[in-house]
mmCIF file of N, CA, C and O and ligand atoms in Angstrom:
data_model
loop_
_atom_site.group_PDB
_atom_site.id
_atom_site.type_symbol
_atom_site.label_atom_id
_atom_site.label_comp_id
_atom_site.label_asym_id
_atom_site.label_seq_id
_atom_site.Cartn_x
_atom_site.Cartn_y
_atom_site.Cartn_z
ATOM 1 N N MET Q 1 68.019 77.449 115.130
ATOM 2 C CA MET Q 1 68.429 78.848 115.560
ATOM 3 C C MET Q 1 69.612 79.254 115.902
ATOM 4 O O MET Q 1 70.736 80.195 115.213
ATOM 5 N N LYS Q 2 70.241 77.992 116.514
ATOM 6 C CA LYS Q 2 71.391 78.087 117.147
ATOM 7 C C LYS Q 2 72.465 77.716 115.654
ATOM 8 O O LYS Q 2 73.434 78.403 115.482
ATOM 9 N N PHE Q 3 71.884 77.053 114.694
ATOM 10 C CA PHE Q 3 72.796 76.731 113.407
ATOM 11 C C PHE Q 3 73.059 78.334 112.690
ATOM 12 O O PHE Q 3 74.134 78.701 112.240
ATOM 13 N N PHE Q 4 71.768 79.200 113.126
ATOM 14 C CA PHE Q 4 71.990 80.369 111.962
ATOM 15 C C PHE Q 4 72.806 81.313 112.947
ATOM 16 O O PHE Q 4 73.634 82.170 112.046
ATOM 17 N N MET Q 5 72.723 81.296 114.339
ATOM 18 C CA MET Q 5 73.710 82.421 114.980
ATOM 19 C C MET Q 5 74.785 81.896 114.786
ATOM 20 O O MET Q 5 75.843 82.350 114.675
ATOM 21 N N THR Q 6 75.587 80.435 114.442
ATOM 22 C CA THR Q 6 76.825 80.239 114.148
ATOM 23 C C THR Q 6 77.166 80.882 112.946
ATOM 24 O O THR Q 6 78.298 81.175 112.546
ATOM 25 N N VAL Q 7 76.283 80.484 112.231
ATOM 26 C CA VAL Q 7 76.810 81.247 110.356
ATOM 27 C C VAL Q 7 76.868 82.722 110.603
ATOM 28 O O VAL Q 7 77.654 83.185 110.053
ATOM 29 N N ILE Q 8 76.031 83.213 111.331
ATOM 30 C CA ILE Q 8 76.324 84.866 111.234
ATOM 31 C C ILE Q 8 77.406 85.236 112.344
ATOM 32 O O ILE Q 8 78.332 86.161 111.594
ATOM 33 N N LEU Q 9 77.968 84.417 112.942
ATOM 34 C CA LEU Q 9 79.262 84.550 113.774
ATOM 35 C C LEU Q 9 80.350 84.322 112.686
ATOM 36 O O LEU Q 9 81.069 84.850 112.931
ATOM 37 N N ALA Q 10 79.989 83.338 112.215
ATOM 38 C CA ALA Q 10 81.416 83.078 111.191
ATOM 39 C C ALA Q 10 81.231 83.942 109.962
ATOM 40 O O ALA Q 10 82.508 84.247 109.896
ATOM 41 N N LEU Q 11 80.113 84.726 109.764
ATOM 42 C CA LEU Q 11 80.239 85.730 108.643
ATOM 43 C C LEU Q 11 80.648 86.681 108.992
ATOM 44 O O LEU Q 11 81.323 87.831 108.381
ATOM 45 N N LEU Q 12 80.446 87.190 110.617
ATOM 46 C CA LEU Q 12 80.972 88.591 111.189
ATOM 47 C C LEU Q 12 82.579 88.413 111.055
ATOM 48 O O LEU Q 12 83.564 89.377 110.875
ATOM 49 N N SER Q 13 83.095 87.321 111.199
ATOM 50 C CA SER Q 13 84.373 86.898 111.479
ATOM 51 C C SER Q 13 85.203 87.161 110.392
ATOM 52 O O SER Q 13 85.866 87.824 110.456
ATOM 53 N N MET Q 14 84.666 86.741 109.455
ATOM 54 C CA MET Q 14 85.271 86.638 107.841
ATOM 55 C C MET Q 14 85.498 88.029 107.283
ATOM 56 O O MET Q 14 86.510 88.529 106.759
ATOM 57 N N SER Q 15 84.226 88.679 107.448
ATOM 58 C CA SER Q 15 84.359 90.335 107.045
ATOM 59 C C SER Q 15 85.339 91.048 108.310
ATOM 60 O O SER Q 15 85.752 92.065 107.058
ATOM 61 N N THR Q 16 85.536 90.653 109.449
ATOM 62 C CA THR Q 16 86.692 91.773 109.995
ATOM 63 C C THR Q 16 87.838 91.350 109.241
ATOM 64 O O THR Q 16 88.580 92.253 108.980
ATOM 65 N N SER Q 17 88.141 89.869 109.132
ATOM 66 C CA SER Q 17 89.753 89.482 109.019
ATOM 67 C C SER Q 17 89.777 90.179 106.997
ATOM 68 O O SER Q 17 90.861 90.608 106.536
ATOM 69 N N VAL Q 18 88.379 90.306 106.183
ATOM 70 C CA VAL Q 18 88.756 91.079 104.916
ATOM 71 C C VAL Q 18 89.333 92.180 105.187
ATOM 72 O O VAL Q 18 89.922 92.554 104.561
ATOM 73 N N MET Q 19 88.442 93.084 106.197
ATOM 74 C CA MET Q 19 88.749 94.443 106.068
ATOM 75 C C MET Q 19 89.937 94.783 106.448
ATOM 76 O O MET Q 19 90.422 95.721 106.566
ATOM 77 N N ALA Q 20 90.895 94.016 107.134
ATOM 78 C CA ALA Q 20 92.220 94.173 107.528
ATOM 79 C C ALA Q 20 93.008 94.332 106.464
ATOM 80 O O ALA Q 20 93.148 93.541 105.649
ATOM 81 N N ALA Q 21 93.453 95.357 106.293
ATOM 82 C CA ALA Q 21 94.428 95.435 105.142
ATOM 83 C C ALA Q 21 95.609 95.050 105.190
ATOM 84 O O ALA Q 21 96.153 95.115 106.126
ATOM 85 N N GLU Q 22 96.610 94.849 104.030
ATOM 86 C CA GLU Q 22 97.896 94.711 104.123
ATOM 87 C C GLU Q 22 98.531 95.843 102.808
ATOM 88 O O GLU Q 22 98.169 96.171 101.974
ATOM 89 N N HIS Q 23 99.367 96.574 103.811
ATOM 90 C CA HIS Q 23 100.135 97.891 103.137
ATOM 91 C C HIS Q 23 101.353 97.081 102.705
ATOM 92 O O HIS Q 23 102.192 96.313 103.574
ATOM 93 N N VAL Q 24 102.131 97.764 101.882
ATOM 94 C CA VAL Q 24 103.582 97.431 101.666
ATOM 95 C C VAL Q 24 104.362 98.772 101.676
ATOM 96 O O VAL Q 24 104.084 99.843 101.125
ATOM 97 N N ILE Q 25 105.690 99.134 102.517
ATOM 98 C CA ILE Q 25 106.677 99.804 102.614
ATOM 99 C C ILE Q 25 107.968 99.374 102.636
ATOM 100 O O ILE Q 25 108.485 98.791 103.442
ATOM 101 N N GLY Q 26 108.520 99.533 101.509
ATOM 102 C CA GLY Q 26 110.057 99.134 100.829
ATOM 103 C C GLY Q 26 111.030 100.294 101.789
ATOM 104 O O GLY Q 26 110.417 101.068 102.422
ATOM 105 N N GLN Q 27 112.218 99.573 101.614
ATOM 106 C CA GLN Q 27 113.185 100.363 102.196
ATOM 107 C C GLN Q 27 114.015 99.978 100.494
ATOM 108 O O GLN Q 27 114.659 99.107 100.596
ATOM 109 N N LYS Q 28 114.119 101.447 100.338
ATOM 110 C CA LYS Q 28 114.964 101.733 98.942
ATOM 111 C C LYS Q 28 116.174 102.847 98.999
ATOM 112 O O LYS Q 28 115.075 103.921 99.338
ATOM 113 N N ASN Q 29 117.094 102.773 98.556
ATOM 114 C CA ASN Q 29 117.783 103.902 98.842
ATOM 115 C C ASN Q 29 117.835 104.389 99.767
ATOM 116 O O ASN Q 29 117.858 105.714 99.987
ATOM 117 N N LYS Q 30 118.348 104.066 100.997
ATOM 118 C CA LYS Q 30 118.295 103.710 102.504
ATOM 119 C C LYS Q 30 117.108 104.889 102.425
ATOM 120 O O LYS Q 30 117.090 105.930 103.466
ATOM 121 N N ALA Q 31 116.084 104.829 102.418
ATOM 122 C CA ALA Q 31 114.650 105.257 102.730
ATOM 123 C C ALA Q 31 113.627 104.530 102.973
ATOM 124 O O ALA Q 31 113.789 103.517 102.274
ATOM 125 N N PHE Q 32 112.786 104.746 103.266
ATOM 126 C CA PHE Q 32 111.344 103.888 103.398
ATOM 127 C C PHE Q 32 110.621 104.702 102.260
ATOM 128 O O PHE Q 32 110.936 105.775 102.340
ATOM 129 N N THR Q 33 109.649 103.991 101.834
ATOM 130 C CA THR Q 33 109.261 104.372 100.235
ATOM 131 C C THR Q 33 107.868 105.244 100.472
ATOM 132 O O THR Q 33 107.630 106.139 99.580
ATOM 133 N N LYS Q 34 107.546 105.572 102.208
ATOM 134 C CA LYS Q 34 106.514 106.337 102.298
ATOM 135 C C LYS Q 34 107.163 106.978 103.613
ATOM 136 O O LYS Q 34 107.945 106.399 104.733
ATOM 137 N N LYS Q 35 107.145 108.340 103.840
ATOM 138 C CA LYS Q 35 107.258 109.008 104.813
ATOM 139 C C LYS Q 35 106.420 108.980 106.019
ATOM 140 O O LYS Q 35 106.901 108.702 107.492
ATOM 141 N N SER Q 36 105.016 108.621 105.479
ATOM 142 C CA SER Q 36 104.015 108.354 106.945
ATOM 143 C C SER Q 36 103.093 107.753 105.972
ATOM 144 O O SER Q 36 102.806 107.792 104.845
ATOM 145 N N ILE Q 37 101.884 107.132 107.119
ATOM 146 C CA ILE Q 37 100.971 106.424 106.706
ATOM 147 C C ILE Q 37 100.049 106.334 107.536
ATOM 148 O O ILE Q 37 100.252 105.656 108.850
ATOM 149 N N THR Q 38 98.705 106.163 107.118
ATOM 150 C CA THR Q 38 97.694 105.841 107.989
ATOM 151 C C THR Q 38 96.890 104.749 107.464
ATOM 152 O O THR Q 38 96.660 104.501 106.633
ATOM 153 N N ILE Q 39 96.799 103.661 108.863
ATOM 154 C CA ILE Q 39 96.205 102.833 108.790
ATOM 155 C C ILE Q 39 95.326 102.474 109.460
ATOM 156 O O ILE Q 39 95.047 103.193 110.107
ATOM 157 N N LYS Q 40 94.451 101.162 109.597
ATOM 158 C CA LYS Q 40 93.328 100.767 110.444
ATOM 159 C C LYS Q 40 94.248 99.732 111.639
ATOM 160 O O LYS Q 40 94.855 99.118 111.256
ATOM 161 N N LYS Q 41 93.584 100.265 113.057
ATOM 162 C CA LYS Q 41 93.861 99.113 113.628
ATOM 163 C C LYS Q 41 93.450 97.435 112.998
ATOM 164 O O LYS Q 41 92.549 97.460 112.288
ATOM 165 N N GLY Q 42 94.616 96.896 113.225
ATOM 166 C CA GLY Q 42 94.379 95.104 112.791
ATOM 167 C C GLY Q 42 95.180 95.055 111.509
ATOM 168 O O GLY Q 42 95.471 93.715 110.934
ATOM 169 N N ASP Q 43 95.321 95.883 110.960
ATOM 170 C CA ASP Q 43 96.047 96.250 109.501
ATOM 171 C C ASP Q 43 97.531 95.974 109.381
ATOM 172 O O ASP Q 43 98.102 95.610 110.869
ATOM 173 N N THR Q 44 98.454 95.170 108.999
ATOM 174 C CA THR Q 44 99.609 94.584 108.444
ATOM 175 C C THR Q 44 100.511 95.341 107.445
ATOM 176 O O THR Q 44 99.968 95.957 106.463
ATOM 177 N N ILE Q 45 101.631 95.968 108.140
ATOM 178 C CA ILE Q 45 102.392 96.389 107.118
ATOM 179 C C ILE Q 45 103.925 95.238 106.684
ATOM 180 O O ILE Q 45 104.414 94.503 107.728
ATOM 181 N N LYS Q 46 103.843 95.297 105.317
ATOM 182 C CA LYS Q 46 104.867 94.463 105.032
ATOM 183 C C LYS Q 46 106.531 94.917 104.781
ATOM 184 O O LYS Q 46 105.923 96.400 104.051
ATOM 185 N N PHE Q 47 107.476 94.939 105.137
ATOM 186 C CA PHE Q 47 108.513 95.588 104.949
ATOM 187 C C PHE Q 47 109.625 95.164 104.316
ATOM 188 O O PHE Q 47 110.485 94.563 104.501
ATOM 189 N N PRO Q 48 109.667 95.044 102.744
ATOM 190 C CA PRO Q 48 110.615 94.147 101.847
ATOM 191 C C PRO Q 48 111.971 95.233 101.627
ATOM 192 O O PRO Q 48 111.796 96.521 101.390
ATOM 193 N N ASN Q 49 112.975 94.720 101.731
ATOM 194 C CA ASN Q 49 114.076 95.086 101.940
ATOM 195 C C ASN Q 49 114.541 95.030 99.976
ATOM 196 O O ASN Q 49 114.612 94.409 99.515
ATOM 197 N N GLN Q 50 114.522 96.429 99.703
ATOM 198 C CA GLN Q 50 114.541 96.738 98.315
ATOM 199 C C GLN Q 50 115.959 96.865 98.050
ATOM 200 O O GLN Q 50 116.273 97.589 96.574
ATOM 201 N N ASP Q 51 116.699 97.351 98.775
ATOM 202 C CA ASP Q 51 118.087 97.614 98.724
ATOM 203 C C ASP Q 51 119.453 96.496 98.578
ATOM 204 O O ASP Q 51 118.696 95.474 99.213
ATOM 205 N N PRO Q 52 120.636 96.698 98.017
ATOM 206 C CA PRO Q 52 121.704 95.455 97.784
ATOM 207 C C PRO Q 52 122.359 95.705 99.066
ATOM 208 O O PRO Q 52 123.473 95.025 99.389
ATOM 209 N N PHE Q 53 121.834 95.838 100.274
ATOM 210 C CA PHE Q 53 122.555 96.007 101.169
ATOM 211 C C PHE Q 53 121.406 95.794 103.265
ATOM 212 O O PHE Q 53 120.369 95.675 102.730
ATOM 213 N N PHE Q 54 121.897 95.348 104.283
ATOM 214 C CA PHE Q 54 120.961 95.083 105.245
ATOM 215 C C PHE Q 54 120.120 96.301 105.687
ATOM 216 O O PHE Q 54 120.682 97.370 105.288
ATOM 217 N N HIS Q 55 118.979 95.979 106.197
ATOM 218 C CA HIS Q 55 118.236 96.765 106.733
ATOM 219 C C HIS Q 55 117.729 96.625 108.188
ATOM 220 O O HIS Q 55 117.718 95.000 107.961
ATOM 221 N N ASN Q 56 117.431 97.074 108.929
ATOM 222 C CA ASN Q 56 116.984 96.490 110.569
ATOM 223 C C ASN Q 56 115.881 97.212 110.806
ATOM 224 O O ASN Q 56 115.942 98.328 111.770
ATOM 225 N N VAL Q 57 114.325 97.056 110.384
ATOM 226 C CA VAL Q 57 113.454 97.691 111.055
ATOM 227 C C VAL Q 57 113.003 97.611 112.379
ATOM 228 O O VAL Q 57 112.709 96.340 112.654
ATOM 229 N N TYR Q 58 112.496 98.751 113.143
ATOM 230 C CA TYR Q 58 112.447 98.444 114.397
ATOM 231 C C TYR Q 58 111.731 99.516 115.088
ATOM 232 O O TYR Q 58 111.534 100.463 114.066
ATOM 233 N N SER Q 59 110.755 99.120 115.596
ATOM 234 C CA SER Q 59 110.086 100.468 116.751
ATOM 235 C C SER Q 59 110.092 100.379 118.592
ATOM 236 O O SER Q 59 110.228 99.201 118.760
ATOM 237 N N MET Q 60 110.374 101.342 118.742
ATOM 238 C CA MET Q 60 110.670 101.555 120.039
ATOM 239 C C MET Q 60 108.914 102.429 120.602
ATOM 240 O O MET Q 60 108.676 102.905 121.826
ATOM 241 N N SER Q 61 107.624 102.522 119.488
ATOM 242 C CA SER Q 61 106.859 103.574 120.086
ATOM 243 C C SER Q 61 106.242 102.722 121.205
ATOM 244 O O SER Q 61 105.991 101.162 121.332
ATOM 245 N N GLU Q 62 105.547 103.573 121.975
ATOM 246 C CA GLU Q 62 104.552 102.873 123.172
ATOM 247 C C GLU Q 62 103.373 101.871 122.849
ATOM 248 O O GLU Q 62 103.640 100.613 123.406
ATOM 249 N N SER Q 63 102.783 101.775 121.902
ATOM 250 C CA SER Q 63 101.564 101.221 121.599
ATOM 251 C C SER Q 63 101.939 100.186 120.896
ATOM 252 O O SER Q 63 101.338 99.132 120.538
ATOM 253 N N LYS Q 64 103.585 100.699 119.806
ATOM 254 C CA LYS Q 64 103.708 99.066 119.274
ATOM 255 C C LYS Q 64 105.145 98.742 119.095
ATOM 256 O O LYS Q 64 105.747 99.906 118.227
ATOM 257 N N SER Q 65 105.937 98.314 119.861
ATOM 258 C CA SER Q 65 107.318 98.172 119.745
ATOM 259 C C SER Q 65 107.762 96.704 119.258
ATOM 260 O O SER Q 65 106.820 95.578 119.415
ATOM 261 N N PHE Q 66 108.810 96.491 118.280
ATOM 262 C CA PHE Q 66 108.991 95.528 117.698
ATOM 263 C C PHE Q 66 110.484 95.811 116.974
ATOM 264 O O PHE Q 66 110.601 96.794 117.004
ATOM 265 N N ASP Q 67 110.952 94.595 116.906
ATOM 266 C CA ASP Q 67 112.219 94.720 116.067
ATOM 267 C C ASP Q 67 112.642 93.306 115.005
ATOM 268 O O ASP Q 67 112.425 92.171 115.375
ATOM 269 N N LEU Q 68 112.557 93.922 113.819
ATOM 270 C CA LEU Q 68 112.075 92.881 112.561
ATOM 271 C C LEU Q 68 113.905 92.014 112.647
ATOM 272 O O LEU Q 68 114.001 91.185 111.476
ATOM 273 N N GLY Q 69 115.162 92.615 113.464
ATOM 274 C CA GLY Q 69 116.078 92.267 112.735
ATOM 275 C C GLY Q 69 117.039 92.713 111.720
ATOM 276 O O GLY Q 69 115.998 93.034 110.791
ATOM 277 N N SER Q 70 118.031 92.103 111.402
ATOM 278 C CA SER Q 70 118.678 92.665 110.107
ATOM 279 C C SER Q 70 118.526 91.868 109.109
ATOM 280 O O SER Q 70 118.438 90.552 109.312
ATOM 281 N N TYR Q 71 118.100 92.007 107.658
ATOM 282 C CA TYR Q 71 117.943 91.256 106.412
ATOM 283 C C TYR Q 71 118.068 91.858 105.285
ATOM 284 O O TYR Q 71 117.886 92.962 105.061
ATOM 285 N N ALA Q 72 118.430 90.864 104.521
ATOM 286 C CA ALA Q 72 119.067 91.394 102.954
ATOM 287 C C ALA Q 72 117.886 91.635 102.242
ATOM 288 O O ALA Q 72 116.700 91.426 102.236
ATOM 289 N N LYS Q 73 118.230 91.948 100.726
ATOM 290 C CA LYS Q 73 117.855 92.545 100.009
ATOM 291 C C LYS Q 73 116.856 90.918 99.610
ATOM 292 O O LYS Q 73 116.993 90.000 99.654
ATOM 293 N N GLY Q 74 115.581 91.542 99.370
ATOM 294 C CA GLY Q 74 114.529 90.426 98.712
ATOM 295 C C GLY Q 74 113.724 89.826 99.826
ATOM 296 O O GLY Q 74 112.742 89.086 99.631
ATOM 297 N N VAL Q 75 114.074 89.919 100.940
ATOM 298 C CA VAL Q 75 113.141 89.501 102.254
ATOM 299 C C VAL Q 75 112.712 90.323 102.589
ATOM 300 O O VAL Q 75 112.365 91.293 102.522
ATOM 301 N N SER Q 76 111.109 90.288 103.060
ATOM 302 C CA SER Q 76 110.186 91.279 103.857
ATOM 303 C C SER Q 76 109.763 90.397 104.899
ATOM 304 O O SER Q 76 109.359 89.167 105.124
ATOM 305 N N LYS Q 77 110.109 91.448 106.024
ATOM 306 C CA LYS Q 77 108.676 90.861 107.196
ATOM 307 C C LYS Q 77 107.600 91.902 107.360
ATOM 308 O O LYS Q 77 107.887 92.980 106.756
ATOM 309 N N SER Q 78 106.666 91.046 108.203
ATOM 310 C CA SER Q 78 105.166 92.057 108.436
ATOM 311 C C SER Q 78 105.455 91.974 109.789
ATOM 312 O O SER Q 78 105.400 91.478 110.706
ATOM 313 N N VAL Q 79 104.457 93.149 109.801
ATOM 314 C CA VAL Q 79 104.163 93.785 111.420
ATOM 315 C C VAL Q 79 102.405 93.816 111.420
ATOM 316 O O VAL Q 79 101.859 94.767 110.190
ATOM 317 N N LYS Q 80 101.796 93.376 112.207
ATOM 318 C CA LYS Q 80 100.326 93.656 112.430
ATOM 319 C C LYS Q 80 100.240 94.723 113.723
ATOM 320 O O LYS Q 80 100.932 94.418 114.374
ATOM 321 N N PHE Q 81 99.582 95.528 113.233
ATOM 322 C CA PHE Q 81 99.643 96.758 114.105
ATOM 323 C C PHE Q 81 98.205 97.045 114.679
ATOM 324 O O PHE Q 81 97.159 96.835 114.282
ATOM 325 N N ASP Q 82 98.268 96.515 116.119
ATOM 326 C CA ASP Q 82 97.063 95.587 116.650
ATOM 327 C C ASP Q 82 96.598 96.816 117.596
ATOM 328 O O ASP Q 82 95.217 96.764 118.620
ATOM 329 N N LYS Q 83 97.059 97.793 117.888
ATOM 330 C CA LYS Q 83 96.847 98.942 118.833
ATOM 331 C C LYS Q 83 96.666 100.290 118.347
ATOM 332 O O LYS Q 83 97.387 100.836 117.543
ATOM 333 N N GLN Q 84 95.519 101.247 118.573
ATOM 334 C CA GLN Q 84 95.545 102.725 118.004
ATOM 335 C C GLN Q 84 96.491 103.509 118.523
ATOM 336 O O GLN Q 84 97.232 103.336 119.481
ATOM 337 N N GLY Q 85 97.105 104.399 117.807
ATOM 338 C CA GLY Q 85 98.071 105.319 118.193
ATOM 339 C C GLY Q 85 99.333 105.605 117.156
ATOM 340 O O GLY Q 85 99.208 104.751 116.273
ATOM 341 N N GLU Q 86 100.432 106.300 117.721
ATOM 342 C CA GLU Q 86 101.265 106.540 116.502
ATOM 343 C C GLU Q 86 102.519 106.071 116.650
ATOM 344 O O GLU Q 86 103.108 105.941 117.865
ATOM 345 N N VAL Q 87 103.280 105.285 115.652
ATOM 346 C CA VAL Q 87 104.525 104.412 115.696
ATOM 347 C C VAL Q 87 105.235 104.915 114.868
ATOM 348 O O VAL Q 87 105.220 105.344 113.714
ATOM 349 N N ILE Q 88 106.480 105.239 115.561
ATOM 350 C CA ILE Q 88 107.860 105.520 114.790
ATOM 351 C C ILE Q 88 108.359 104.778 114.222
ATOM 352 O O ILE Q 88 109.051 103.801 115.491
ATOM 353 N N VAL Q 89 108.605 104.224 113.240
ATOM 354 C CA VAL Q 89 109.631 102.931 112.468
ATOM 355 C C VAL Q 89 110.678 103.576 112.200
ATOM 356 O O VAL Q 89 110.991 104.692 111.266
ATOM 357 N N GLN Q 90 111.956 102.961 112.638
ATOM 358 C CA GLN Q 90 113.343 103.308 112.196
ATOM 359 C C GLN Q 90 113.861 102.246 111.556
ATOM 360 O O GLN Q 90 113.759 101.320 112.072
ATOM 361 N N CYS Q 91 115.340 102.354 111.472
ATOM 362 C CA CYS Q 91 116.190 101.366 110.775
ATOM 363 C C CYS Q 91 117.316 101.602 111.807
ATOM 364 O O CYS Q 91 118.311 102.634 111.882
ATOM 365 N N ALA Q 92 117.507 100.359 112.586
ATOM 366 C CA ALA Q 92 118.843 100.224 113.632
ATOM 367 C C ALA Q 92 119.990 100.552 112.824
ATOM 368 O O ALA Q 92 120.934 100.972 113.638
ATOM 369 N N ILE Q 93 120.474 100.298 111.542
ATOM 370 C CA ILE Q 93 121.800 100.401 110.687
ATOM 371 C C ILE Q 93 121.817 101.864 110.039
ATOM 372 O O ILE Q 93 123.108 102.382 110.317
ATOM 373 N N HIS Q 94 120.593 102.323 109.677
ATOM 374 C CA HIS Q 94 120.833 103.773 108.837
ATOM 375 C C HIS Q 94 119.500 104.917 109.827
ATOM 376 O O HIS Q 94 118.711 104.842 109.401
ATOM 377 N N PRO Q 95 120.247 105.352 110.740
ATOM 378 C CA PRO Q 95 119.241 106.008 111.901
ATOM 379 C C PRO Q 95 118.639 107.219 111.332
ATOM 380 O O PRO Q 95 117.593 107.831 111.965
ATOM 381 N N PHE Q 96 118.924 107.718 110.154
ATOM 382 C CA PHE Q 96 117.942 108.773 109.565
ATOM 383 C C PHE Q 96 116.592 108.166 108.807
ATOM 384 O O PHE Q 96 116.192 109.191 108.309
ATOM 385 N N MET Q 97 116.643 106.986 109.006
ATOM 386 C CA MET Q 97 115.606 106.369 108.397
ATOM 387 C C MET Q 97 114.324 106.250 108.680
ATOM 388 O O MET Q 97 114.695 105.842 110.326
ATOM 389 N N LYS Q 98 112.762 107.182 108.779
ATOM 390 C CA LYS Q 98 112.293 106.971 109.806
ATOM 391 C C LYS Q 98 110.829 107.057 109.073
ATOM 392 O O LYS Q 98 110.811 107.446 107.900
ATOM 393 N N LEU Q 99 109.614 106.621 109.445
ATOM 394 C CA LEU Q 99 108.387 106.607 109.055
ATOM 395 C C LEU Q 99 107.441 106.490 110.045
ATOM 396 O O LEU Q 99 108.017 106.009 111.068
ATOM 397 N N LYS Q 100 106.276 107.124 109.685
ATOM 398 C CA LYS Q 100 105.470 107.480 111.136
ATOM 399 C C LYS Q 100 104.358 106.609 110.742
ATOM 400 O O LYS Q 100 103.905 106.865 108.901
ATOM 401 N N VAL Q 101 103.449 105.908 111.446
ATOM 402 C CA VAL Q 101 102.755 105.165 111.042
ATOM 403 C C VAL Q 101 101.564 105.338 112.077
ATOM 404 O O VAL Q 101 101.777 105.220 113.597
ATOM 405 N N LYS Q 102 100.757 106.089 111.510
ATOM 406 C CA LYS Q 102 99.345 106.544 112.430
ATOM 407 C C LYS Q 102 98.289 105.202 112.324
ATOM 408 O O LYS Q 102 98.057 105.027 111.392
ATOM 409 N N VAL Q 103 97.938 104.564 113.722
ATOM 410 C CA VAL Q 103 96.895 103.448 113.595
ATOM 411 C C VAL Q 103 95.512 104.214 114.068
ATOM 412 O O VAL Q 103 95.690 104.684 115.138
ATOM 413 N N GLU Q 104 94.585 104.189 113.193
ATOM 414 C CA GLU Q 104 93.737 104.489 113.536
ATOM 415 C C GLU Q 104 92.021 103.660 114.543
ATOM 416 O O GLU Q 104 92.525 102.178 114.230
HETATM 417 CU CU1 CU N 1 118.735 100.956 106.937
#
């Protein structure tokens, strides 16, 4: 009985990790490749820099604040969104760059 419970718990934890999706939003031509995105709690967004200069992706939103630092072309960093809410993502180098992430 205990063995079956262990198996079931293992399967449950596997299915939740499979359900968490990874999204990709690049920085190209001084803009995010999407203006807004709706994701699920636990999902991850990858932010590859596709411009031949630096970007610095960050957010000061209440439900998720982070600063990925400035990084060059070809480099990609990811953020896991573990709380529901609306997150405004910006670039510290190009203040007009804006991405709205809705975490459901
Ligand atoms: Cu930038």
